[in-house]
CSV table of C-alpha atoms and ligand atoms in Angstrom, one decimal:
chain,number,residue,atom,x,y,z
H,1,MET,CA,81.4,39.1,20.8
H,2,TYR,CA,82.0,35.6,19.1
H,3,ALA,CA,83.1,36.5,16.0
H,4,SER,CA,85.3,39.2,17.1
H,5,HIS,CA,86.6,36.6,19.8
H,6,ARG,CA,87.2,34.1,17.0
H,7,MET,CA,89.1,36.2,14.2
H,8,GLU,CA,92.0,34.4,12.4
H,9,PRO,CA,93.3,37.5,12.4
H,10,PHE,CA,93.6,38.3,16.1
H,11,TRP,CA,93.4,34.4,16.9
H,12,HIS,CA,95.7,31.9,16.8
H,13,ASP,CA,93.3,28.8,15.9
H,14,PRO,CA,90.6,30.9,17.5
H,15,ASP,CA,88.7,27.6,18.7
H,16,ARG,CA,91.0,26.4,20.7
H,17,PHE,CA,91.1,26.1,24.3
H,18,ASP,CA,94.3,27.3,24.8
H,19,PRO,CA,95.0,29.9,27.1
H,20,GLU,CA,98.2,29.9,26.5
H,21,ARG,CA,97.2,32.8,24.4
H,22,PHE,CA,96.7,35.7,26.7
H,23,SER,CA,100.3,34.5,28.4
H,24,PRO,CA,102.4,37.7,28.4
H,25,GLU,CA,104.7,35.9,26.1
H,26,ARG,CA,101.4,35.9,23.0
H,27,ARG,CA,99.1,38.5,24.4
H,28,GLU,CA,96.5,37.6,21.7
H,29,ASP,CA,93.9,39.6,23.3
H,30,GLN,CA,95.8,43.1,21.9
H,31,ARG,CA,96.5,42.6,18.7
H,32,HIS,CA,93.1,45.0,18.4
H,33,LYS,CA,91.7,47.3,21.3
H,34,TYR,CA,88.3,44.4,20.2
H,35,ALA,CA,89.8,41.6,19.6
H,36,TRP,CA,88.9,40.9,23.7
H,37,ALA,CA,85.9,42.1,24.7
H,38,PRO,CA,83.9,40.0,27.1
H,39,PHE,CA,82.8,42.8,28.5
H,40,GLY,CA,81.9,45.5,25.6
H,41,GLY,CA,84.4,48.5,25.3
H,42,GLY,CA,84.1,52.4,24.7
H,43,VAL,CA,81.8,54.6,27.4
H,44,HIS,CA,79.5,51.6,27.7
H,45,LYS,CA,81.6,49.1,28.8
H,46,CYS,CA,80.7,47.5,32.1
H,47,ILE,CA,81.2,49.0,35.2
H,48,GLY,CA,81.0,45.6,37.5
H,49,LEU,CA,83.7,44.2,35.3
H,50,HIS,CA,86.7,43.5,38.7
H,51,PHE,CA,84.2,42.1,40.5
H,52,GLY,CA,81.8,40.0,38.2
H,53,GLY,CA,86.1,38.2,36.9
H,54,MET,CA,86.9,38.0,40.4
H,55,GLU,CA,83.2,36.1,41.3
H,56,VAL,CA,84.1,34.0,38.0
H,57,LYS,CA,87.3,32.6,39.6
H,58,ALA,CA,86.2,32.2,43.3
H,59,LEU,CA,83.2,29.9,41.6
H,60,LEU,CA,85.0,28.2,39.5
H,61,HIS,CA,88.1,28.1,41.3
H,62,GLN,CA,85.1,25.9,44.3
H,63,LEU,CA,83.6,24.4,41.5
H,64,LEU,CA,87.2,22.3,39.8
H,65,LEU,CA,88.5,21.5,43.2
H,66,ARG,CA,85.6,19.6,43.2
H,67,PHE,CA,84.6,18.8,40.4
H,68,GLU,CA,85.1,17.3,37.0
H,69,LEU,CA,82.5,18.7,34.4
H,70,ARG,CA,82.7,16.9,30.9
H,71,VAL,CA,81.4,16.3,28.1
H,72,PRO,CA,80.4,13.9,25.3
H,73,ALA,CA,83.9,14.0,22.6
H,74,THR,CA,81.7,15.1,19.6
H,75,TYR,CA,80.1,17.3,21.4
H,76,GLU,CA,79.1,20.6,19.5
H,77,PRO,CA,77.9,23.1,21.0
H,78,PHE,CA,74.5,24.9,19.4
H,79,ILE,CA,74.5,28.6,19.9
H,80,ASP,CA,71.7,31.0,19.1
H,81,MET,CA,72.8,34.7,18.8
H,82,ALA,CA,68.9,35.6,19.1
H,83,THR,CA,70.0,38.0,21.3
H,84,GLY,CA,73.5,37.2,22.3
H,85,PRO,CA,75.5,34.0,22.1
H,86,TYR,CA,73.2,31.7,24.7
H,87,PRO,CA,74.2,28.4,23.9
H,88,ALA,CA,70.6,27.0,23.1
H,89,ASP,CA,71.3,23.2,24.4
H,90,GLY,CA,71.2,24.4,27.7
H,91,LEU,CA,75.2,23.0,27.4
H,92,PRO,CA,75.0,19.6,29.0
H,93,ILE,CA,78.0,19.8,31.4
H,94,GLU,CA,78.1,16.8,33.4
H,95,LEU,CA,80.0,17.1,36.8
H,96,ARG,CA,82.0,14.4,38.5
H,97,PRO,CA,82.9,15.0,41.9
H,98,LEU,CA,86.8,13.8,42.4
H,99,THR,CA,87.9,11.5,45.1
H,100,GLY,CA,91.5,13.0,45.4
H,101,SER,CA,92.3,14.7,48.6
H,102,VAL,CA,92.4,18.4,47.8
H,103,ALA,CA,89.4,17.9,47.0
H,104,ARG,CA,88.0,15.8,51.0
H,105,ALA,CA,89.7,19.0,51.8
H,106,ALA,CA,87.7,21.4,50.6
E,1,HEM,C1,81.2,37.7,34.0
E,1,HEM,C2,80.2,38.8,34.0
E,1,HEM,C3,80.1,40.0,33.6
E,1,HEM,C4,79.8,40.3,32.2
E,1,HEM,C5,80.0,38.8,30.9
E,1,HEM,C6,79.0,41.9,31.8
E,1,HEM,C7,79.4,41.8,30.2
E,1,HEM,C8,78.8,43.4,30.3
E,1,HEM,C9,79.4,43.6,28.7
E,1,HEM,C10,79.4,43.3,27.6
E,1,HEM,C11,78.3,45.7,28.8
E,1,HEM,C12,78.7,45.9,27.5
E,1,HEM,C13,76.8,45.9,27.1
E,1,HEM,C14,76.5,47.9,26.5
E,1,HEM,O1,77.7,47.1,25.7
E,1,HEM,O2,75.9,47.9,26.3
E,1,HEM,C15,78.0,44.9,30.5
E,1,HEM,C16,77.4,46.5,31.1
E,1,HEM,C17,77.3,47.5,31.7
E,1,HEM,N1,77.0,46.0,33.3
E,1,HEM,FE1,78.3,44.1,33.2
E,1,HEM,N2,78.6,42.0,32.9
E,1,HEM,C18,79.5,41.2,33.9
E,1,HEM,C19,79.2,41.6,35.5
E,1,HEM,C20,78.5,43.0,36.1
E,1,HEM,C21,78.8,43.2,37.3
E,1,HEM,C22,79.0,42.5,38.4
E,1,HEM,C23,77.8,44.3,37.2
E,1,HEM,C24,77.3,45.2,39.1
E,1,HEM,C25,77.6,45.5,39.7
E,1,HEM,C26,77.7,44.7,35.9
E,1,HEM,C27,76.5,45.9,35.9
E,1,HEM,C28,76.7,46.7,34.3
E,1,HEM,C29,76.7,47.6,33.9
E,1,HEM,C30,76.1,48.6,34.7
E,1,HEM,C31,77.0,48.3,32.8
E,1,HEM,C32,76.2,49.4,31.9
E,1,HEM,C33,77.3,50.0,32.0
E,1,HEM,C34,76.8,51.0,30.8
E,1,HEM,O3,76.2,51.5,30.1
E,1,HEM,O4,77.5,52.7,31.1
E,1,HEM,N3,78.4,43.8,35.5
E,1,HEM,N4,78.5,44.5,31.0
């Protein structure tokens, strides 16, 4: 997955954070059946994909209302591929509390 989610023929500038690549105009995720397969594919595709997707959205929604997430500007993730892609350095993200009106209301 780590490799196929970064293949140049399917993804434009694959290492860039670019959510618009999933927009209806671009749909880079649909250029190949398995270009985008975070939940696997075929007969063993994840049965919890819709539930899992909702959980992630609910969690990130609450997190982003309250915190700014940061890594140092020069940070390079170190991915351990031994048991699947895994951040070997523990992914040191700093959470800074937001102070705006949205954060206070949350
Ligand atoms: C973001 C969350 C999740 C991700 C990224 C994820 C990812 C995956 C992937 C990649 C597979 C395929 C493994 C393979 O090809 O052998 C899989 C299978 C599976 N997932 Fe998930 N999953 C998630 C959440 C869930 C949840 C919430 C459930 C249950 C409530 C679940 C239940 C399963 C089961 C039972 C399988 C095995 C399906 C089979 O072998 O037929 N997953 N998942």
